[in-house]
Coordinates of C-alpha atoms in Angstrom, one line a residue:
X1 CA -12.4 1.4 52.7
X2 CA -15.7 2.5 51.1
X3 CA -14.7 1.4 47.5
X4 CA -16.1 -1.9 46.4
X5 CA -13.4 -4.1 44.9
X6 CA -15.9 -5.4 42.3
X7 CA -16.5 -1.8 41.1
X8 CA -16.6 -1.9 37.2
X9 CA -13.3 -0.8 35.7
X10 CA -14.7 1.9 33.4
X11 CA -16.7 3.4 36.2
X12 CA -13.8 3.2 38.6
X13 CA -11.6 5.0 36.1
X14 CA -14.1 7.8 35.8
X15 CA -14.2 8.1 39.6
X16 CA -10.4 7.9 39.8
X17 CA -10.0 10.6 37.1
X18 CA -12.3 12.9 39.1
X19 CA -10.5 12.2 42.4
X20 CA -7.1 12.5 40.7
X21 CA -8.0 15.9 39.4
X22 CA -8.7 17.0 43.0
X23 CA -5.5 15.4 44.2
X24 CA -3.5 17.4 41.7
X25 CA -4.9 20.6 43.0
X26 CA -4.6 22.4 46.4
X27 CA -7.8 20.6 47.4
X28 CA -5.8 17.4 47.9
X29 CA -5.4 18.2 51.6
X30 CA -9.1 17.4 52.0
X31 CA -8.7 13.9 50.7
X32 CA -8.2 11.2 53.3
X33 CA -4.7 9.8 53.4
X34 CA -5.9 6.2 53.0
X35 CA -7.8 7.2 49.8
X36 CA -4.7 9.0 48.4
X37 CA -2.5 5.9 49.1
X38 CA -5.1 3.6 47.5
X39 CA -5.3 5.9 44.4
X40 CA -1.5 6.0 44.1
X41 CA -1.3 2.2 44.3
X42 CA -4.0 1.8 41.7
X43 CA -2.5 4.5 39.5
X44 CA 0.8 2.7 39.2
X45 CA -0.7 -0.8 39.0
X46 CA -2.1 -0.7 35.5
X47 CA -0.7 -3.5 33.4
X48 CA 1.4 -2.4 30.4
X49 CA 2.4 -5.0 27.8
X50 CA 5.4 -4.2 25.5
X51 CA 5.7 -6.4 22.4
X52 CA 8.8 -6.8 20.2
X53 CA 8.3 -8.3 16.8
X54 CA 10.7 -10.8 15.3
X55 CA 12.8 -9.9 12.3
X56 CA 11.8 -12.3 9.5
X57 CA 15.0 -12.1 7.4
X58 CA 18.1 -11.3 9.5
X59 CA 21.5 -10.5 8.3
X60 CA 22.9 -8.9 11.4
X61 CA 22.4 -9.8 15.0
X62 CA 21.1 -7.2 17.5
X63 CA 18.6 -6.5 20.2
X64 CA 15.3 -4.6 20.3
X65 CA 16.4 -1.9 22.7
X66 CA 13.0 -0.2 22.9
X67 CA 11.6 -2.9 25.2
X68 CA 14.0 -2.5 28.2
X69 CA 14.4 1.2 27.7
X70 CA 10.7 1.9 27.8
X71 CA 10.2 -0.6 30.7
X72 CA 12.9 1.3 32.6
X73 CA 11.3 4.6 32.0
X74 CA 8.0 3.3 33.3
X75 CA 9.6 1.7 36.3
X76 CA 11.3 5.0 37.1
X77 CA 7.9 6.7 37.0
X78 CA 6.5 4.1 39.5
X79 CA 4.7 1.8 37.1
X80 CA 5.4 -1.7 38.4
X81 CA 3.4 -4.0 36.1
X82 CA 5.2 -3.8 32.8
X83 CA 5.6 -7.0 30.8
X84 CA 8.2 -7.3 28.1
X85 CA 7.4 -9.9 25.4
X86 CA 10.1 -10.1 22.7
X87 CA 8.9 -12.5 20.0
X88 CA 12.5 -13.2 19.1
X89 CA 12.6 -15.5 22.2
X90 CA 12.2 -19.2 21.4
X91 CA 10.0 -19.6 24.5
X92 CA 7.4 -17.1 23.4
X93 CA 4.8 -17.1 20.7
X94 CA 1.8 -15.0 19.8
X95 CA -0.3 -17.3 22.0
X96 CA 1.7 -16.1 25.0
X97 CA 1.1 -12.5 24.0
X98 CA -2.7 -13.1 23.7
X99 CA -2.7 -14.6 27.1
X100 CA -0.9 -11.6 28.7
X101 CA -3.1 -9.0 27.0
X102 CA -6.4 -10.4 28.4
X103 CA -6.1 -8.2 31.5
X104 CA -3.9 -5.5 30.0
X105 CA -4.6 -1.8 30.3
X106 CA -2.1 -0.7 27.6
X107 CA -0.6 -2.6 24.7
X108 CA 2.4 -1.3 22.8
X109 CA 4.3 -2.8 19.8
X110 CA 7.7 -1.2 20.7
X111 CA 10.8 -0.5 18.6
X112 CA 9.2 -1.8 15.4
X113 CA 10.7 -1.5 11.9
X114 CA 8.7 -0.6 8.8
X115 CA 9.7 -3.9 7.4
X116 CA 7.8 -5.7 10.1
X117 CA 4.3 -4.3 9.1
X118 CA 3.1 -7.7 7.9
X119 CA 3.7 -9.2 11.3
X120 CA 2.4 -6.2 13.2
X121 CA -0.8 -6.2 11.1
X122 CA -1.5 -9.8 11.8
X123 CA -0.7 -9.8 15.5
X124 CA -2.4 -6.5 16.3
X125 CA -5.7 -7.8 14.8
X126 CA -5.4 -10.9 17.0
X127 CA -4.8 -8.8 20.1
X128 CA -7.8 -6.6 19.4
X129 CA -10.0 -9.6 19.0
X130 CA -8.7 -11.1 22.3
X131 CA -9.3 -7.8 24.1
X132 CA -12.9 -7.6 22.7
X133 CA -13.6 -11.2 23.8
X134 CA -12.2 -10.3 27.3
X135 CA -14.4 -7.3 27.7
X136 CA -11.5 -4.9 27.4
X137 CA -13.1 -2.5 24.9
X138 CA -11.1 0.6 25.7
X139 CA -7.5 -0.7 25.9
X140 CA -5.2 1.3 23.6
X141 CA -3.1 -0.6 21.1
X142 CA -0.2 1.5 20.0
X143 CA 2.7 1.0 17.5
X144 CA 6.0 2.7 18.0
X145 CA 9.5 2.8 16.4
X146 CA 10.3 3.5 12.8
X147 CA 7.2 1.6 11.8
X148 CA 5.3 4.8 12.8
X149 CA 6.8 6.9 10.0
X150 CA 4.5 8.0 7.1
X151 CA 1.8 5.7 8.4
X152 CA -1.4 7.5 7.5
X153 CA -2.4 5.0 4.8
X154 CA -2.0 2.1 7.2
X155 CA -4.0 3.9 9.9
X156 CA -6.9 4.1 7.5
X157 CA -7.2 0.3 7.2
X158 CA -6.2 -0.7 10.8
X159 CA -9.0 0.8 13.0
X160 CA -8.0 -1.6 15.8
X161 CA -4.7 0.3 16.2
X162 CA -5.5 3.3 18.4
X163 CA -2.4 5.4 17.6
X164 CA 1.1 5.4 16.4
X165 CA 4.0 6.7 18.6
X166 CA 6.4 8.8 16.5
X167 CA 9.7 9.9 17.9
X168 CA 11.6 9.1 21.1
X169 CA 9.6 7.3 23.7
X170 CA 11.3 7.6 27.1
X171 CA 9.2 10.6 28.1
X172 CA 6.1 10.1 26.0
X173 CA 5.6 6.6 27.2
X174 CA 5.2 7.9 30.8
X175 CA 2.7 10.5 29.6
X176 CA 0.7 7.8 27.8
X177 CA 0.7 5.6 30.9
X178 CA -0.4 8.5 33.1
X179 CA -3.3 9.2 30.8
X180 CA -4.3 5.5 30.7
X181 CA -4.2 5.3 34.5
X182 CA -6.4 8.4 34.8
X183 CA -8.9 7.0 32.3
X184 CA -8.7 9.9 30.0
X185 CA -6.3 8.6 27.3
X186 CA -8.6 8.7 24.4
X187 CA -9.8 12.1 25.3
X188 CA -6.3 13.4 25.8
X189 CA -4.5 11.8 22.8
X190 CA -4.2 15.1 20.9
X191 CA -2.3 16.6 23.8
X192 CA 0.4 13.8 24.1
X193 CA 3.5 14.6 22.0
X194 CA 4.4 11.9 19.5
X195 CA 0.9 10.3 19.1
X196 CA -0.4 10.1 15.5
X197 CA -4.0 8.9 14.9
X198 CA -7.1 9.4 12.8
X199 CA -9.3 12.2 14.1
X200 CA -12.8 10.9 14.5
X201 CA -15.6 11.1 17.0
X202 CA -16.1 7.3 16.7
X203 CA -14.8 4.8 19.2
X204 CA -11.2 3.8 18.6
X205 CA -10.8 6.6 16.0
X206 CA -12.4 4.5 13.2
X207 CA -11.9 5.9 9.7
X208 CA -14.9 7.0 7.6
X209 CA -16.9 4.1 6.1
X210 CA -15.8 5.2 2.6
X211 CA -12.2 3.9 2.6
X212 CA -11.4 6.1 -0.5
X213 CA -12.1 9.2 1.6
X214 CA -9.2 9.6 4.0
X215 CA -10.1 10.8 7.4
X216 CA -8.2 13.6 9.0
X217 CA -4.9 12.4 10.4
X218 CA -3.4 13.9 13.5
X219 CA 0.4 14.2 13.2
X220 CA 2.9 14.7 16.1
X221 CA 6.5 13.9 16.9
X222 CA 7.8 13.4 20.4
X223 CA 10.7 15.8 21.1
X224 CA 14.3 14.7 21.5
X225 CA 15.0 13.2 24.9
X226 CA 17.8 15.4 26.4
X227 CA 18.7 13.1 29.4
X228 CA 18.6 9.4 29.5
X229 CA 21.1 8.9 32.3
X230 CA 18.5 7.2 34.6
X231 CA 17.5 4.7 32.0
X232 CA 18.7 1.1 32.4
X233 CA 19.1 0.1 28.8
X234 CA 19.0 -3.6 29.6
X235 CA 16.2 -3.4 32.2
X236 CA 14.6 -6.8 32.6
X237 CA 15.8 -8.0 29.2
X238 CA 16.1 -11.7 28.6
X239 CA 19.3 -12.5 26.7
X240 CA 18.8 -14.3 23.4
X241 CA 22.1 -15.7 22.5
X242 CA 21.3 -16.5 18.8
X243 CA 20.0 -12.9 18.3
X244 CA 22.1 -10.8 20.6
X245 CA 25.5 -12.4 20.5
X246 CA 27.6 -11.1 17.6
X247 CA 29.9 -13.2 15.5
X248 CA 32.7 -10.6 15.8
X249 CA 33.1 -11.0 19.6
X250 CA 35.0 -14.2 20.3
X251 CA 37.9 -15.5 22.3
X252 CA 41.1 -16.7 20.5
X253 CA 39.8 -20.3 20.8
X254 CA 36.5 -19.3 19.1
X255 CA 34.2 -19.1 22.1
X256 CA 31.4 -16.7 21.5
X257 CA 31.2 -13.9 24.1
X258 CA 27.9 -12.9 25.7
X259 CA 27.2 -9.5 24.1
X260 CA 25.1 -6.5 25.1
X261 CA 24.2 -3.4 23.2
X262 CA 24.3 0.1 24.7
X263 CA 23.9 3.6 23.2
X264 CA 26.2 6.3 24.6
X265 CA 24.8 9.0 22.3
X266 CA 21.6 9.6 20.3
X267 CA 21.0 11.3 17.0
X268 CA 23.3 12.2 14.1
X269 CA 24.3 15.6 12.6
X270 CA 24.3 14.3 9.1
X271 CA 21.3 13.7 6.9
X272 CA 22.2 10.9 4.5
X273 CA 19.3 10.3 2.1
X274 CA 18.5 6.7 2.7
X275 CA 18.7 6.9 6.6
X276 CA 15.8 8.1 8.7
X277 CA 17.6 8.6 12.0
X278 CA 18.5 12.2 11.7
X279 CA 15.2 13.5 10.4
X280 CA 13.5 13.9 13.8
X281 CA 16.3 16.0 15.2
X282 CA 20.1 16.2 14.6
X283 CA 20.8 17.4 18.1
X284 CA 23.2 14.9 19.6
X285 CA 22.7 14.0 23.3
X286 CA 25.3 11.9 25.2
X287 CA 25.1 9.5 28.1
X288 CA 26.9 10.6 31.3
X289 CA 30.0 8.7 32.3
X290 CA 28.4 7.8 35.7
X291 CA 25.4 6.2 34.0
X292 CA 27.6 4.3 31.6
X293 CA 29.8 3.0 34.4
X294 CA 26.8 1.9 36.4
X295 CA 25.3 0.0 33.5
X296 CA 28.5 -1.7 32.6
X297 CA 28.9 -2.9 36.1
X298 CA 25.4 -4.3 36.1
X299 CA 26.1 -6.1 32.8
X300 CA 29.3 -7.6 34.2
X301 CA 27.3 -9.0 37.1
X302 CA 25.1 -10.7 34.6
X303 CA 27.9 -12.4 32.8
X304 CA 28.3 -10.1 29.8
X305 CA 31.8 -9.9 28.3
X306 CA 31.4 -7.8 25.1
X307 CA 29.7 -4.5 24.3
X308 CA 28.5 -3.2 21.0
X309 CA 28.0 0.5 21.1
X310 CA 24.9 1.0 19.0
X311 CA 25.5 4.7 18.0
X312 CA 25.7 6.5 14.7
X313 CA 29.1 8.1 14.9
X314 CA 31.0 7.0 18.0
X315 CA 34.1 9.2 17.3
X316 CA 32.2 12.3 16.4
X317 CA 33.3 13.7 19.8
X318 CA 36.9 12.4 20.1
X319 CA 37.5 13.3 23.8
X320 CA 34.2 11.7 24.9
X321 CA 35.0 8.6 22.8
X322 CA 38.4 8.2 24.4
X323 CA 36.9 8.4 27.9
X324 CA 34.3 5.8 27.1
X325 CA 37.0 3.5 25.6
X326 CA 39.0 3.9 28.8
X327 CA 35.9 3.0 30.9
X328 CA 35.0 -0.1 28.8
X329 CA 38.5 -1.4 29.3
X330 CA 38.6 -0.6 33.0
X331 CA 35.3 -2.5 33.4
X332 CA 36.7 -5.5 31.6
X333 CA 34.8 -5.5 28.2
X334 CA 35.9 -6.0 24.7
X335 CA 33.8 -3.9 22.4
X336 CA 33.0 -2.4 19.0
X337 CA 31.0 0.4 17.4
X338 CA 29.9 2.3 14.4
X339 CA 31.4 5.5 13.1
X340 CA 31.9 7.6 10.0
X341 CA 35.0 7.4 7.7
X342 CA 35.5 11.1 8.0
X343 CA 35.4 11.0 11.8
X344 CA 38.3 8.7 12.7
X345 CA 42.1 8.6 12.2
X346 CA 45.0 6.3 12.8
X347 CA 45.9 7.8 16.2
X348 CA 42.3 7.4 17.4
X349 CA 42.2 3.8 16.2
X350 CA 45.4 2.9 18.0
X351 CA 44.0 4.4 21.2
X352 CA 40.7 2.5 20.9
X353 CA 42.6 -0.8 20.2
X354 CA 44.7 -0.2 23.3
X355 CA 41.5 0.0 25.2
X356 CA 39.9 -3.3 24.1
X357 CA 38.1 -2.1 20.9
X358 CA 38.2 -5.0 18.4
X359 CA 35.7 -4.0 15.7
X360 CA 34.5 -0.9 13.8
X361 CA 31.6 -0.8 11.4
X362 CA 31.5 1.7 8.5
X363 CA 28.4 2.2 6.3
X364 CA 30.5 3.4 3.3
X365 CA 27.4 3.3 1.1
X366 CA 29.3 3.9 -2.2
X367 CA 32.6 5.4 -3.3
X368 CA 31.6 6.8 -6.7
X369 CA 31.6 10.6 -6.1
X370 CA 28.5 11.1 -8.2
X371 CA 26.6 8.6 -6.0
X372 CA 27.7 10.2 -2.7
X373 CA 26.3 13.5 -4.1
X374 CA 22.9 12.0 -5.0
X375 CA 22.7 10.3 -1.7
X376 CA 23.3 13.5 0.3
X377 CA 26.1 12.0 2.2
X378 CA 27.8 15.3 3.1
X379 CA 26.7 18.6 4.6
X380 CA 27.5 22.0 3.4
X381 CA 27.2 24.0 0.1
X382 CA 27.0 22.2 -3.3
X383 CA 30.7 23.1 -4.0
X384 CA 31.7 21.8 -0.6
X385 CA 29.7 18.6 -1.1
X386 CA 31.3 18.0 -4.5
X387 CA 34.8 18.5 -3.0
X388 CA 34.0 16.1 -0.1
X389 CA 32.6 13.5 -2.5
X390 CA 35.8 13.4 -4.7
X391 CA 37.9 13.3 -1.6
X392 CA 35.9 10.5 -0.1
X393 CA 37.4 7.4 -1.8
X394 CA 40.9 8.5 -0.7
X395 CA 39.7 8.8 2.9
X396 CA 37.9 5.4 2.7
X397 CA 41.1 3.7 1.5
X398 CA 43.3 5.4 4.1
X399 CA 40.9 4.5 7.0
X400 CA 40.8 0.8 6.1
X401 CA 44.5 0.6 5.6
X402 CA 45.0 2.3 9.0
X403 CA 42.6 -0.2 10.6
X404 CA 44.5 -3.1 9.2
X405 CA 47.7 -1.6 10.5
X406 CA 46.2 -0.9 13.9
X407 CA 44.9 -4.4 14.2
X408 CA 41.2 -3.4 14.3
X409 CA 38.6 -5.7 12.7
X410 CA 36.8 -3.7 10.0
X411 CA 33.4 -4.0 8.4
X412 CA 32.6 -2.4 5.0
X413 CA 29.0 -1.9 3.8
X414 CA 27.8 -0.9 0.3
X415 CA 24.3 0.1 -1.0
X416 CA 23.5 -1.2 -4.5
X417 CA 21.2 0.4 -7.0
X418 CA 21.6 4.0 -5.8
X419 CA 21.1 7.1 -8.0
X420 CA 24.1 9.1 -9.2
X421 CA 24.5 12.8 -10.1
X422 CA 25.2 14.1 -13.6
X423 CA 27.9 16.8 -13.3
X424 CA 28.9 19.5 -15.8
X425 CA 32.3 19.2 -17.6
X426 CA 34.1 21.2 -14.9
X427 CA 32.5 19.0 -12.1
X428 CA 31.3 22.2 -10.3
X429 CA 27.5 21.8 -10.8
X430 CA 24.9 19.1 -10.6
X431 CA 22.8 18.9 -13.8
X432 CA 20.5 16.0 -12.9
X433 CA 20.4 12.4 -11.7
X434 CA 20.3 8.9 -13.2
X435 CA 20.5 5.3 -12.0
X436 CA 23.8 3.6 -11.2
X437 CA 24.8 0.7 -13.4
X438 CA 26.1 -2.8 -12.7
X439 CA 29.5 -1.5 -13.7
X440 CA 29.3 1.3 -11.1
X441 CA 28.5 -1.2 -8.3
X442 CA 31.2 -3.7 -9.5
X443 CA 33.8 -0.9 -9.4
X444 CA 32.8 0.0 -5.9
X445 CA 33.1 -3.7 -4.8
X446 CA 36.5 -4.0 -6.5
X447 CA 37.7 -0.9 -4.6
X448 CA 36.3 -2.2 -1.3
X449 CA 37.9 -5.7 -1.5
X450 CA 41.1 -4.9 -3.3
X451 CA 42.0 -1.5 -2.0
X452 CA 40.5 -1.6 1.5
X453 CA 40.8 -5.3 2.4
X454 CA 38.1 -5.4 5.1
X455 CA 37.5 -8.3 7.5
X456 CA 33.7 -8.2 6.9
X457 CA 31.7 -7.1 3.9
X458 CA 28.0 -6.8 3.1
X459 CA 25.8 -5.3 0.4
X460 CA 22.4 -3.7 0.8
X461 CA 19.8 -3.0 -1.8
X462 CA 18.5 0.5 -1.6
X463 CA 15.2 0.3 0.2
X464 CA 13.0 3.3 0.6
X465 CA 12.4 3.6 4.3
X466 CA 9.7 6.1 5.4
X467 CA 11.1 8.9 7.4
X468 CA 14.1 9.2 5.1
X469 CA 14.8 11.9 2.4
X470 CA 14.8 9.1 -0.2
X471 CA 11.3 7.9 0.7
X472 CA 9.6 11.1 1.8
X473 CA 10.8 13.8 -0.7
X474 CA 7.9 14.5 -3.2
X475 CA 8.4 15.7 -6.7
X476 CA 11.5 15.4 -8.8
X477 CA 14.5 14.7 -6.5
X478 CA 17.7 12.7 -6.8
X479 CA 15.8 9.4 -6.0
X480 CA 13.0 9.9 -8.5
X481 CA 14.9 8.0 -11.2
X482 CA 15.2 4.8 -9.0
X483 CA 12.0 5.1 -6.8
X484 CA 9.2 2.7 -7.8
X485 CA 6.7 5.4 -7.0
X486 CA 8.5 8.0 -9.2
X487 CA 7.8 11.5 -7.8
X488 CA 5.4 10.3 -5.1
X489 CA 6.7 9.6 -1.6
X490 CA 7.0 6.0 -0.3
X491 CA 4.8 5.4 2.7
X492 CA 4.5 2.7 5.3
X493 CA 1.7 1.1 3.3
X494 CA 4.1 0.0 0.6
X495 CA 5.4 -2.6 3.2
X496 CA 2.0 -4.1 3.9
X497 CA 0.3 -6.4 1.5
X498 CA -3.2 -5.3 2.3
X499 CA -2.3 -1.7 1.9
X500 CA -0.6 -2.3 -1.5
X501 CA -3.8 -4.0 -2.8
X502 CA -6.1 -1.4 -1.1
X503 CA -4.4 1.6 -2.7
X504 CA -3.0 0.1 -5.8
X505 CA 0.6 0.9 -5.0
X506 CA 3.3 -0.2 -7.5
X507 CA 5.0 -3.2 -6.0
X508 CA 8.7 -3.9 -6.4
X509 CA 9.4 -7.3 -8.1
X510 CA 10.5 -10.0 -5.7
X511 CA 13.1 -12.7 -6.0
X512 CA 14.9 -14.9 -3.5
X513 CA 18.2 -13.7 -4.7
X514 CA 17.6 -10.3 -3.2
X515 CA 18.0 -11.9 0.2
X516 CA 21.8 -12.0 -0.5
X517 CA 21.6 -8.4 0.5
X518 CA 20.5 -7.2 3.9
X519 CA 17.1 -8.4 5.1
X520 CA 15.2 -7.9 1.8
X521 CA 11.9 -9.7 1.7
X522 CA 8.5 -9.3 0.0
X523 CA 6.5 -6.0 0.1
X524 CA 9.6 -3.9 0.4
X525 CA 9.9 -1.0 -2.1
X526 CA 13.4 -1.2 -3.6
X527 CA 15.3 0.6 -6.2
X528 CA 14.3 0.1 -9.8
X529 CA 17.9 0.2 -10.9
X530 CA 18.5 -3.5 -10.0
X531 CA 17.1 -6.9 -11.2
X532 CA 17.8 -10.5 -10.1
X533 CA 20.5 -11.0 -12.6
X534 CA 22.3 -7.8 -11.6
X535 CA 22.2 -8.7 -7.9
X536 CA 23.4 -12.3 -8.6
X537 CA 26.3 -11.0 -10.8
X538 CA 27.2 -8.5 -8.2
X539 CA 27.5 -11.0 -5.3
X540 CA 29.2 -13.5 -7.5
X541 CA 31.8 -10.9 -8.4
X542 CA 32.4 -10.2 -4.7
X543 CA 32.8 -13.9 -4.0
X544 CA 35.2 -14.2 -6.9
X545 CA 37.4 -11.5 -5.5
X546 CA 37.3 -12.9 -2.0
X547 CA 38.3 -16.4 -3.2
X548 CA 41.1 -15.0 -5.4
X549 CA 42.5 -13.2 -2.4
X550 CA 42.5 -16.4 -0.3
X551 CA 44.1 -18.4 -3.1
X552 CA 46.8 -15.7 -3.2
X553 CA 47.4 -16.1 0.6
X554 CA 45.5 -13.0 1.5
X555 CA 42.7 -12.2 4.0
X556 CA 39.5 -14.3 4.1
X557 CA 37.0 -11.5 4.1
X558 CA 33.7 -12.7 5.5
X559 CA 30.3 -11.9 4.0
X560 CA 27.3 -11.1 6.2
X561 CA 24.7 -13.5 4.8
X562 CA 21.1 -14.2 5.8
X563 CA 21.3 -17.2 8.1
X564 CA 18.5 -19.0 6.2
X565 CA 20.4 -18.9 2.9
X566 CA 23.4 -20.5 4.7
X567 CA 21.1 -23.2 6.2
X568 CA 19.6 -24.0 2.8
X569 CA 23.1 -24.3 1.3
X570 CA 22.5 -21.6 -1.3
X571 CA 25.7 -20.0 0.0
X572 CA 28.5 -22.0 1.7
X573 CA 32.0 -21.3 3.0
X574 CA 34.8 -23.9 3.4
X575 CA 37.4 -24.1 6.2
X576 CA 39.7 -21.7 4.3
X577 CA 37.0 -19.1 4.0
X578 CA 36.3 -19.6 0.2
X579 CA 32.7 -19.2 -0.8
X580 CA 30.5 -21.1 -3.2
X581 CA 27.1 -20.0 -4.4
X582 CA 24.2 -21.9 -6.0
X583 CA 22.9 -21.0 -9.5
X584 CA 20.5 -18.1 -9.8
X585 CA 17.5 -20.3 -10.6
X586 CA 17.9 -22.0 -7.1
X587 CA 17.3 -18.6 -5.4
X588 CA 13.9 -18.3 -7.2
X589 CA 12.6 -21.2 -5.2
X590 CA 12.8 -19.5 -1.7

């Protein structure tokens, strides 16, 4: 072999790129077979490090599915050196990540949430410093997941982040890896779908020196993946019992079942205002039965006993849902999933229960018709949406009554501090929008606990997640009256302390009591309709109703509560299921 193993990496990549160009043309026949084999081995031997950030405040358990999915995509394409580093693992720290990136060719923060920008910012800086100290000046650092939505302002102040991966990654990750292997990634970034970055001739796409003058930002979204049958959704994933196992999947004697998450479909045909899942594409794609069967059998071999189907509306396609239920039972799993109130009935529930379904989650959001309208919860004309909104509470009540009758564990979720529509006297036209009140939320909670009697209950505070209608819509819209930025969109920068200070963004007030609702921490823009006292009174009311039901011999509905609050004793539950809560002032200390 005429190639010197000590050949400098950058020079070798230039040579490799040149030779690869020849290999990809008809001239490849003139290349010696030994050289082609060497190039192929080198091509697929680049080291790719996938990093999963930890969730700082956690209400629900769940896995970062991006890591194994992307790793599986890369493995299918022949890339053999892919390292998954999920920082939720107790045996990993940022020090381990820094050790692994020293000889990396590509570093990706995968499956990130906008709420994790504080951690991404800190860790990506450390990775960049380590790469520079290791002489790895041209290694791309990418950020993917929902954290890449509306991220231009963060891009201006994070020059060490090469690009942001927007959209689905199964195909785009392979294109990125190919470009890195060829040595032309930086030159070819603009041609890779889904990459967003600052256009500049400077190295690493640095912004202009004047930070008040925004550099041109290149926007792109990766197209919807139409086939993910060959993806192993749990490829190389290390099971983390305290994060992945769900409290809902247990044996009769209380033993926790080892739980895996799988998606059998992607996307959602609805466009609810505070959700960002349907904004990229509402074209629903399903997993084939053969692929599902293969993955279930692999999971069974690894000791898994329960499956949570992490989909948006499991029963949107009833026939397919029944077939998947049959398969889950046949392969020996108990399971649960998400769906919509208006996409399930009693007959379906009974069929699912017969096939080992034990749990169903519903993001009810709110039952006041005026709130459903402001939240864009339904599709169709305005008159159709108004009719659906007024029919909605009846459907919600019926579904939960049916679930109780069918023996299916139910979970009910509300969003607090939403806007609501102002209707004309005939309730045929929307005149404007205004914030909901404490009384609106208390009535929704009373309806949930007294009329629907769920097994699990949780409240969210309306957070403005970039990529959603609520956050992105400029001007006067239904969310203007409760959005901290008013008519201006909420960007990813609102979630990062440095960006908030850099751009002078209005910051939502913080208080420990907000953590009684799902995963709310500092630097998260939340609705202006709420305040600490209102949230405390709301949760106290829910606890009062739950305790009263138990005292009357009724069901002990369980609240989803941040585990740190339970550990601190701010919320406690006795052996009967009755709750106690600390005074409001105690929450101000956390």
